[in-house]
PDB file of C-alpha atoms in Angstrom:
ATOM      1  CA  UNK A   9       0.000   0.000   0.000  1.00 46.00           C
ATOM      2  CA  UNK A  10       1.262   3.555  -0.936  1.00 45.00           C
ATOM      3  CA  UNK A  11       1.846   5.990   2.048  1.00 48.00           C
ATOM      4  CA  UNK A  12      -0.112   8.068   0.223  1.00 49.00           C
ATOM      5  CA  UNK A  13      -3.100   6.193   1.564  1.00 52.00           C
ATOM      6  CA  UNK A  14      -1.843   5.846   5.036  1.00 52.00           C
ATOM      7  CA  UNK A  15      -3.841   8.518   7.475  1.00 60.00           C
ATOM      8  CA  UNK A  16      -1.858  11.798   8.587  1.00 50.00           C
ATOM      9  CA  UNK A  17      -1.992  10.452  12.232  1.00 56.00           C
ATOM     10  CA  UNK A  18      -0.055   7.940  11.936  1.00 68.00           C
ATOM     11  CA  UNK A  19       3.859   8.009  12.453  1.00 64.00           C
ATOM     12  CA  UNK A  20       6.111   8.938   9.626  1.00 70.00           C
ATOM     13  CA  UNK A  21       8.607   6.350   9.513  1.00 69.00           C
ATOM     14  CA  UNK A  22      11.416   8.731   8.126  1.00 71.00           C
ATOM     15  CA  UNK A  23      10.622  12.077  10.429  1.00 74.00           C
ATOM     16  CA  UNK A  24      11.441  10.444  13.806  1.00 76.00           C
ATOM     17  CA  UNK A  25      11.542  13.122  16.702  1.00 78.00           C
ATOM     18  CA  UNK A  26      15.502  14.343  16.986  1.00 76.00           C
ATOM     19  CA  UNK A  27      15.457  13.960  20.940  1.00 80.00           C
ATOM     20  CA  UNK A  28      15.223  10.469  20.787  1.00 81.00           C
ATOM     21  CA  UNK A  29      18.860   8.182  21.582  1.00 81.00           C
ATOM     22  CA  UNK A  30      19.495   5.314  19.585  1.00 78.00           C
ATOM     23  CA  UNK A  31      17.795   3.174  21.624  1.00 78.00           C
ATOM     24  CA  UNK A  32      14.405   5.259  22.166  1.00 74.00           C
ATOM     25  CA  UNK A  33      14.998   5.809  18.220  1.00 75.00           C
ATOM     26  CA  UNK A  34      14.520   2.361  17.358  1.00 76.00           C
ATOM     27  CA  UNK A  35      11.599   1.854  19.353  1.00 74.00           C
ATOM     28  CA  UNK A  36       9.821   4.562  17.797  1.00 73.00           C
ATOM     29  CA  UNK A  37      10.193   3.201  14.272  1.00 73.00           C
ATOM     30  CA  UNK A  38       9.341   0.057  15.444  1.00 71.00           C
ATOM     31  CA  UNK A  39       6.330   0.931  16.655  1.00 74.00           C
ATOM     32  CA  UNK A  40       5.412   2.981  13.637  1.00 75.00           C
ATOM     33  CA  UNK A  41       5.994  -0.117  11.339  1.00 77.00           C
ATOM     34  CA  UNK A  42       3.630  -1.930  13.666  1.00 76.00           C
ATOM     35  CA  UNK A  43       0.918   0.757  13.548  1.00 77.00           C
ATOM     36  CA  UNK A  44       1.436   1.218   9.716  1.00 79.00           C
ATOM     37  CA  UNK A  45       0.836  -2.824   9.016  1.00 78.00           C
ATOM     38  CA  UNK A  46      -1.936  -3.051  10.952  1.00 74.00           C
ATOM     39  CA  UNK A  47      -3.840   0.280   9.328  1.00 82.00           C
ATOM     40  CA  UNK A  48      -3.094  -1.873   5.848  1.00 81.00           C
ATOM     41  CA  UNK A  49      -4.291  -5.016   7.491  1.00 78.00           C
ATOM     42  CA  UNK A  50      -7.804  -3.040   8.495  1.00 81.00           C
ATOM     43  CA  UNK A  51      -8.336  -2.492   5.081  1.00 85.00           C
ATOM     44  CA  UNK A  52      -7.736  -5.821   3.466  1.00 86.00           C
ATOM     45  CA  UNK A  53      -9.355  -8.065   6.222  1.00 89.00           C
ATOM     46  CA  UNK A  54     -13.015  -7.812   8.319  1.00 89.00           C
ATOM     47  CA  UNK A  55     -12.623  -7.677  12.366  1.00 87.00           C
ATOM     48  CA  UNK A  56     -12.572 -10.813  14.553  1.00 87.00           C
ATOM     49  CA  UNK A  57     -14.701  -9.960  16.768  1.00 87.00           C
ATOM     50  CA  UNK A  58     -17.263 -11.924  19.270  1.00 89.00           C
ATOM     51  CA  UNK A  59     -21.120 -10.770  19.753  1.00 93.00           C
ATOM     52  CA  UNK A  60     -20.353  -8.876  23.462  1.00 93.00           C
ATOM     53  CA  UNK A  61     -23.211 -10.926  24.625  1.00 95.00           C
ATOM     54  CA  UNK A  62     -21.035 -13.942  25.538  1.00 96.00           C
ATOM     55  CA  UNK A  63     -18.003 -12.238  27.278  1.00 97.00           C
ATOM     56  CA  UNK A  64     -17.707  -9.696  30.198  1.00 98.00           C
ATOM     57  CA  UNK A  65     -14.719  -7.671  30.838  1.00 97.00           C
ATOM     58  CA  UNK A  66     -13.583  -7.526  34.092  1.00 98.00           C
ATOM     59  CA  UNK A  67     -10.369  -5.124  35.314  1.00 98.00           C
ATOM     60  CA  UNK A  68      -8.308  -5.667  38.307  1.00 98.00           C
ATOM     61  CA  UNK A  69      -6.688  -3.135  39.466  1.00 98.00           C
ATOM     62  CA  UNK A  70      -6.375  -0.683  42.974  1.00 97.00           C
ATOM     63  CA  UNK A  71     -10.220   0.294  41.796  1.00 97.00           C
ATOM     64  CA  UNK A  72     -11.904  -3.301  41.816  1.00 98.00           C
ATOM     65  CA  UNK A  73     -14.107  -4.006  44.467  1.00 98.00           C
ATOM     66  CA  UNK A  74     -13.959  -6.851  47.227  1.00 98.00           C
ATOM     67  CA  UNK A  75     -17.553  -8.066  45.662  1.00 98.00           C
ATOM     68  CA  UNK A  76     -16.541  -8.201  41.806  1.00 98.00           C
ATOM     69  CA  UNK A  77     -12.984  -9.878  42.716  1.00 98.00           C
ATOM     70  CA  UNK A  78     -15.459 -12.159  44.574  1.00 98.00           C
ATOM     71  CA  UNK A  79     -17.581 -12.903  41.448  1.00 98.00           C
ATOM     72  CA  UNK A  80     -14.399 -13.645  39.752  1.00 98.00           C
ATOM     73  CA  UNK A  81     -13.117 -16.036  42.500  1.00 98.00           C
ATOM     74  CA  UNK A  82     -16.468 -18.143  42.174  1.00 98.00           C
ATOM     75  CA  UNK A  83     -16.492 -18.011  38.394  1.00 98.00           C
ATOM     76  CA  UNK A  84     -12.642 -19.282  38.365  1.00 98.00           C
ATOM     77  CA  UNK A  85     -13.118 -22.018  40.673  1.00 97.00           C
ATOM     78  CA  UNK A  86     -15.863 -23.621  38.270  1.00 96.00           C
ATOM     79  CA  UNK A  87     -13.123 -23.445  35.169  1.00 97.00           C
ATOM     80  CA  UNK A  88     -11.040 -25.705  34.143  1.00 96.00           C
ATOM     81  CA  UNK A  89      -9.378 -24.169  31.060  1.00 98.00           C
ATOM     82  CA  UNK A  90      -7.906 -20.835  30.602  1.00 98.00           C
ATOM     83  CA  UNK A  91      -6.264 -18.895  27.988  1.00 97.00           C
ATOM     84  CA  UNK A  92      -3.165 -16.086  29.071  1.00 97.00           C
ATOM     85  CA  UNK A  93      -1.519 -13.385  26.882  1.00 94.00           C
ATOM     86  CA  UNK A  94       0.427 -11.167  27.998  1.00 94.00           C
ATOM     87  CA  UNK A  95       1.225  -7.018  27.283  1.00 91.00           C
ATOM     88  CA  UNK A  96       4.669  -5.500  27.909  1.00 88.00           C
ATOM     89  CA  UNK A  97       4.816  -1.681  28.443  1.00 84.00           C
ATOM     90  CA  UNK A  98       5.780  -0.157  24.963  1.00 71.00           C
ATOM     91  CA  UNK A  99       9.111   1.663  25.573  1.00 72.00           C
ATOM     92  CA  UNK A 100      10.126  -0.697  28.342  1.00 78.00           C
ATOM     93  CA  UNK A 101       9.040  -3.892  27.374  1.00 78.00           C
ATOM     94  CA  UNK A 102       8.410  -4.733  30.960  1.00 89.00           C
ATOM     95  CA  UNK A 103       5.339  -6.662  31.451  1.00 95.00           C
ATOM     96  CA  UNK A 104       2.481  -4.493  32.449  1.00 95.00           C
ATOM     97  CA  UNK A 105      -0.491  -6.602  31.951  1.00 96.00           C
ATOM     98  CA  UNK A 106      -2.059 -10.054  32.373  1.00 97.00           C
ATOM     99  CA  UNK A 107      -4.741 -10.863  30.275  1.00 97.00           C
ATOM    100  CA  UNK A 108      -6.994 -14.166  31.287  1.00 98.00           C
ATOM    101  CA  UNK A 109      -9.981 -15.751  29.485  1.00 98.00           C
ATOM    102  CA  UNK A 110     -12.073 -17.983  31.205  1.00 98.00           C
ATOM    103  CA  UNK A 111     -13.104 -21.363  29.341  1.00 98.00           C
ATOM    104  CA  UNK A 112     -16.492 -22.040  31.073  1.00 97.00           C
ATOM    105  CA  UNK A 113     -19.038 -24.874  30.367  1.00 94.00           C
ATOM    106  CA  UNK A 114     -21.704 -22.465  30.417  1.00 94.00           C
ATOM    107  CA  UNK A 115     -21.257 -18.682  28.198  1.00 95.00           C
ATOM    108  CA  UNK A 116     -20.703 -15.967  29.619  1.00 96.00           C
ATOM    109  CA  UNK A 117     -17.189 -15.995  29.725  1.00 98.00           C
ATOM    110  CA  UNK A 118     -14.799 -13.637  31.501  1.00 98.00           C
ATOM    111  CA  UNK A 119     -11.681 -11.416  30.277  1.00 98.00           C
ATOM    112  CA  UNK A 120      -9.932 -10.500  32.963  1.00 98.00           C
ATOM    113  CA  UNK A 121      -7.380  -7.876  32.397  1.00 98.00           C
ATOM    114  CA  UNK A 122      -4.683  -7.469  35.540  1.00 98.00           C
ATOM    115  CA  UNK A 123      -2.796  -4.116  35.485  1.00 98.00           C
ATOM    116  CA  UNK A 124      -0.119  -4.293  37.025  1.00 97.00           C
ATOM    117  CA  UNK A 125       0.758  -0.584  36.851  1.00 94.00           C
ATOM    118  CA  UNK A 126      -2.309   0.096  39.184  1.00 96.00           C
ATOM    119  CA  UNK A 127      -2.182  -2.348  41.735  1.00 97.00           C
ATOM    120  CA  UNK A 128      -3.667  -1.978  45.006  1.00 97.00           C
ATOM    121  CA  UNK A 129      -1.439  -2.095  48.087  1.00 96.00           C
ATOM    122  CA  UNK A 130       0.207  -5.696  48.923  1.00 93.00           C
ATOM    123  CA  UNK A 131      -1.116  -5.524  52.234  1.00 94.00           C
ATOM    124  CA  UNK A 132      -4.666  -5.188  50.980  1.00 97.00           C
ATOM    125  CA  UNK A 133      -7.652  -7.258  50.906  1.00 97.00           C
ATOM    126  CA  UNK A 134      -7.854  -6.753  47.236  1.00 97.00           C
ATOM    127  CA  UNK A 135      -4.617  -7.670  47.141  1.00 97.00           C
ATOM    128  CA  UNK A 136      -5.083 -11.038  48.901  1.00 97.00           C
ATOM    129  CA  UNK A 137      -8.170 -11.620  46.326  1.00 98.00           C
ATOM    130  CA  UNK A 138      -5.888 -11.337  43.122  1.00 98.00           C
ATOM    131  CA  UNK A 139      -3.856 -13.870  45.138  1.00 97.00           C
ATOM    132  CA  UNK A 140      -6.579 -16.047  45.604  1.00 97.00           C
ATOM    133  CA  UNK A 141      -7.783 -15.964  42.209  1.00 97.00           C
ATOM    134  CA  UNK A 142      -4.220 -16.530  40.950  1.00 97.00           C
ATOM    135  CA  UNK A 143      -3.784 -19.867  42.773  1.00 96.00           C
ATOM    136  CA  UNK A 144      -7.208 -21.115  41.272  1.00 97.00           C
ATOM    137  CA  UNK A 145      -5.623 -20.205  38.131  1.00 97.00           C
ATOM    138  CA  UNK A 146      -2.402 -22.592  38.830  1.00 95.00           C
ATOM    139  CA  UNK A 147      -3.873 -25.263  40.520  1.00 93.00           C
ATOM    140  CA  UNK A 148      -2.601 -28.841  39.380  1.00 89.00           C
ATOM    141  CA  UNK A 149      -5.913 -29.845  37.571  1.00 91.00           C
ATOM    142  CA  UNK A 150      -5.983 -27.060  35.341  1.00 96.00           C
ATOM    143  CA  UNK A 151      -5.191 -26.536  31.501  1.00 96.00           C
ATOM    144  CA  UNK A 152      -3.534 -23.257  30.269  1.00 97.00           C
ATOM    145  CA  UNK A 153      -3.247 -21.923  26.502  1.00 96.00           C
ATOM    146  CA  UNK A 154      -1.058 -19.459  25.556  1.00 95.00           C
ATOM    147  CA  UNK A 155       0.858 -17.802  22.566  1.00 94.00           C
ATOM    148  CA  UNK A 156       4.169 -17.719  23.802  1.00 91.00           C
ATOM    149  CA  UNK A 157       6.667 -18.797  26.298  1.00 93.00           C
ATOM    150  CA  UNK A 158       3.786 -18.342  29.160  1.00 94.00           C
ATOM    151  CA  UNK A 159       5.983 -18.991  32.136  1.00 92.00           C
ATOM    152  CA  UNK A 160       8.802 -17.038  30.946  1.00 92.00           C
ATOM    153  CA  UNK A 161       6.597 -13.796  29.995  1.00 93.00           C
ATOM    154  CA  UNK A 162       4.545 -14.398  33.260  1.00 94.00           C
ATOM    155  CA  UNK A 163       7.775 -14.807  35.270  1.00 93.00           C
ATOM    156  CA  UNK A 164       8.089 -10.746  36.322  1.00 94.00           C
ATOM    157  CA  UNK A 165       4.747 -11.127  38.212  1.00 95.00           C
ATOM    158  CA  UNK A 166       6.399 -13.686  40.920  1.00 93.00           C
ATOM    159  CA  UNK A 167       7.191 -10.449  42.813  1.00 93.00           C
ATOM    160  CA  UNK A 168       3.445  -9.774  43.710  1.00 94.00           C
ATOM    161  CA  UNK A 169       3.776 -13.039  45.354  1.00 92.00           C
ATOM    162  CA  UNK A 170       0.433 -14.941  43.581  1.00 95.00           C
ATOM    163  CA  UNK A 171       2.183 -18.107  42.289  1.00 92.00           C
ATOM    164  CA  UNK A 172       5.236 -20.214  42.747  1.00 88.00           C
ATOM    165  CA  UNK A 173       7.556 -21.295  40.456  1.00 86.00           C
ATOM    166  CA  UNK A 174       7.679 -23.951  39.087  1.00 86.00           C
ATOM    167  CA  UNK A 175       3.947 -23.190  38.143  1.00 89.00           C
ATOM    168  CA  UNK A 176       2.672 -27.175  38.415  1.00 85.00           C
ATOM    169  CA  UNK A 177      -0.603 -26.356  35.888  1.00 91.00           C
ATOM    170  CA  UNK A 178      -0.760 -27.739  32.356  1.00 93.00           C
ATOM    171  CA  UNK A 179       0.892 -24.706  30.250  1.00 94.00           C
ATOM    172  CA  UNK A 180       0.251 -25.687  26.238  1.00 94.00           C
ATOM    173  CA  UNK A 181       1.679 -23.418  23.808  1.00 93.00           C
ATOM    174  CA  UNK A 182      -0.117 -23.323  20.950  1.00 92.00           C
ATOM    175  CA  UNK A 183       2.558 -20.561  18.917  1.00 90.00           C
ATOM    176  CA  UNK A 184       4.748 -23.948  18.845  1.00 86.00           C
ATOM    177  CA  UNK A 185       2.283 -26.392  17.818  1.00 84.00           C
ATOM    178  CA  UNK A 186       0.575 -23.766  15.288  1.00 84.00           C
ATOM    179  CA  UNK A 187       3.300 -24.331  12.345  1.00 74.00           C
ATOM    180  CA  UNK A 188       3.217 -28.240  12.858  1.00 72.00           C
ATOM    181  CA  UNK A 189      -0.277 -28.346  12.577  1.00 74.00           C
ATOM    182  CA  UNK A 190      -0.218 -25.800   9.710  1.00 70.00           C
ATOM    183  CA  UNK A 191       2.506 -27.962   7.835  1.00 64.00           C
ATOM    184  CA  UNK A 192       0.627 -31.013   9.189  1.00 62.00           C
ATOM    185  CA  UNK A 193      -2.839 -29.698   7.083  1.00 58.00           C
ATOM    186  CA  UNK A 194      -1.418 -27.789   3.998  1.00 52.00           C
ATOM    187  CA  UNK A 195      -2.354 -29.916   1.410  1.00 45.00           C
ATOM    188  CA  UNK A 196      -5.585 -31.461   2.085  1.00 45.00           C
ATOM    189  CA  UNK A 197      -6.615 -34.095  -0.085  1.00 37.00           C
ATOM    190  CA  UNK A 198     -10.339 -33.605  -1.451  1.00 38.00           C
ATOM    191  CA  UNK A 199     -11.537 -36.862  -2.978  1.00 42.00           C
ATOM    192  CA  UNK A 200     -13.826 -36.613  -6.040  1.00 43.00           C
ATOM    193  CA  UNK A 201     -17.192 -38.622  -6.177  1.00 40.00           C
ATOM    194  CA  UNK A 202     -18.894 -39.240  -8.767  1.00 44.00           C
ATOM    195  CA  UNK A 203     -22.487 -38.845 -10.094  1.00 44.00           C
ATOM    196  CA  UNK A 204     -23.003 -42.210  -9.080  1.00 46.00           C
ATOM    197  CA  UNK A 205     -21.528 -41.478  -5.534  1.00 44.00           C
ATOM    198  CA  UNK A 206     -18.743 -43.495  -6.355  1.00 47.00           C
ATOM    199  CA  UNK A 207     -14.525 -42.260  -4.899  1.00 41.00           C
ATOM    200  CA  UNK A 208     -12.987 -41.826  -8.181  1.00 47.00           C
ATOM    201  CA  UNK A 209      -9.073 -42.854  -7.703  1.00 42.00           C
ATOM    202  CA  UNK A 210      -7.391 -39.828  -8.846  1.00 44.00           C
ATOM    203  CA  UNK A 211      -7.866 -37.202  -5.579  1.00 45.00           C
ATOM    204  CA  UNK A 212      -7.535 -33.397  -6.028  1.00 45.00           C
ATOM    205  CA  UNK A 213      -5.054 -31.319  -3.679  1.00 43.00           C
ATOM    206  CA  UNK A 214      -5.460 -27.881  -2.329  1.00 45.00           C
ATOM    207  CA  UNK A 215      -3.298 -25.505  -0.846  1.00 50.00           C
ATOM    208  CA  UNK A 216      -2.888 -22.551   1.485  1.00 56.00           C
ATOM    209  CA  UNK A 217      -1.215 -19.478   0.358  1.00 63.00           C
ATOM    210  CA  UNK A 218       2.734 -20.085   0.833  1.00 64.00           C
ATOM    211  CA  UNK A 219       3.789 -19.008   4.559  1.00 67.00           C
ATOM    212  CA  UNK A 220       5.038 -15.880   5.004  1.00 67.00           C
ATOM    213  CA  UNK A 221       7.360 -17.189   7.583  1.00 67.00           C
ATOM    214  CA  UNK A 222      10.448 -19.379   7.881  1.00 68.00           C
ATOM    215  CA  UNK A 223      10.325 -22.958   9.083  1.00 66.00           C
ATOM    216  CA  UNK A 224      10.411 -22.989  12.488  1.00 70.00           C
ATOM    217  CA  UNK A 225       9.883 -19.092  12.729  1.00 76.00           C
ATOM    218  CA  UNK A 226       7.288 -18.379  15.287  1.00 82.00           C
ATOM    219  CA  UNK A 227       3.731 -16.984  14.531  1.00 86.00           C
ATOM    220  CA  UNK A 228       2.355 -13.993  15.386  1.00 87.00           C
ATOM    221  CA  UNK A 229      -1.533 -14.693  16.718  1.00 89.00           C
ATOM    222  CA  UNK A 230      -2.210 -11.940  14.005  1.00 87.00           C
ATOM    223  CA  UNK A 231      -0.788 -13.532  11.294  1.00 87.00           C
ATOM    224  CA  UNK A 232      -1.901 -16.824  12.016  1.00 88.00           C
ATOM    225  CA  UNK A 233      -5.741 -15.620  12.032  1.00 88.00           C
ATOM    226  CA  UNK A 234      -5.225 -13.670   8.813  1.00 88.00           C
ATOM    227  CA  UNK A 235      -3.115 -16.975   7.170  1.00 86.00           C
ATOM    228  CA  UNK A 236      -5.859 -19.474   8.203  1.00 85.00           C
ATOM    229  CA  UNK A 237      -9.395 -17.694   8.797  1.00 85.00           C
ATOM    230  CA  UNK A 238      -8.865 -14.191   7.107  1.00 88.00           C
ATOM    231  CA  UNK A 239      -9.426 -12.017   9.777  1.00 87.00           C
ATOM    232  CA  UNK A 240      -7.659  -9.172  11.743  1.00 86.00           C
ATOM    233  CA  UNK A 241      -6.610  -8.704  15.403  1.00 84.00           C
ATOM    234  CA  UNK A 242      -7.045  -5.194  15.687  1.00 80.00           C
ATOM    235  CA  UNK A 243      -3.396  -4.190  17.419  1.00 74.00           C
ATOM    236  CA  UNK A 244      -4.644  -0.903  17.209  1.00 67.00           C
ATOM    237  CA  UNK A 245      -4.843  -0.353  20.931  1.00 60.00           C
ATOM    238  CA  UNK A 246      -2.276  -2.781  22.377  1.00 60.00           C
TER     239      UNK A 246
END
């Protein structure tokens, strides 16, 4: 796409601000490559996005009250299955925020979005909820998804005290098992039948699109949505 297409408030790549050191320089353009893909990527592929009937947000932070981190406690303890992602602070990189999805039998599920840069005191009650909920999270029985190196990304948190390492839950990765699978499913073979219902012995093959990554180069969840469904995760705000 030319730039002359991309909006005015967006970063120009080539007109970074002079302050900036090396290092603060690189992260700027960075970041404006990032925001410049995904503007093109809102205007080749539709939204993924899920009716807000089946999902409630919930934030904990310094501002949550005792009875909502109580509604999350009781909703937790009748999961099983979880998804995690996690947010580092832009020009740090220092994890600032833990998001959880619930996997419930029954819809609604919750997001639950922990900010770390607004935590309430460690002494608090609120405090010892988040706690709590954490060790639901962790228990033995439980199945965790991620997209990423979870325990290594979630590892920064162990100061707030919530978990022990080594975290004894089931942590899957799925960014590692996405490109086997992909690899795995490439060609499909679609067998031809006949009018008369009958497997004919020559089979047709189809194909995705060729990768746009190395083998063994990990996925982005963005790209892997657009590769196999067509649709965008809006990085718009993250």
């Amino acid at each position: 796409m030319s730039d002359k297409f991309v909006p005015y408030h967006l970063r120009d790549i080539n007109n970074h601000p002079a302050h900036l050191d090396n290092n603060q320089k690189s992260n700027w353009i960075r970041a404006a490559k990032k925001a410049k893909k995904n503007f093109q990527y809102q205007q080749q592929y539709p939204a993924f996005d899920i009716a807000t009937s089946l999902y409630e947000i919930i934030y904990v932070n310094k501002y949550t009250t005792t009875e909502t981190m109580q509604k999350l406690i009781n909703h937790v303890r009748n999961c099983n299955e979880f998804t995690f992602y996690t947010e580092g602070e832009k020009s740090t990189k220092q994890l600032a925020l833990i998001q959880i999805q619930t996997i419930p039998q029954q819809l609604p599920f919750f997001v639950i979005l922990v900010e770390l840069a607004h935590l309430p005191p460690i002494n608090s009650l609120i405090h010892l909820q988040i706690k709590q909920l954490f060790e639901l999270f962790f228990t033995f029985r439980n199945n965790i998804y991620s997209w990423g190196p979870l325990r290594k990304e979630i590892y920064p948190a162990i100061v707030y005290q919530w978990f022990e390492e080594p975290i004894k839950t089931s942590v899957v990765n799925l960014q590692l098992k996405f490109a086997d699978c992909l690899s795995n499913r490439r060609n499909v073979i679609v067998n031809d039948i006949n009018s008369d219902g009958q497997m004919n012995l020559l089979s047709k093959y189809t194909c995705h699109k060729p990768s746009p990554y190395r083998p063994n180069e990990p996925w982005t969840l963005q790209q892997a949505l657009i590769y196999t469904i067509g649709m965008l995760i809006d990085k718009s705000i993250t």
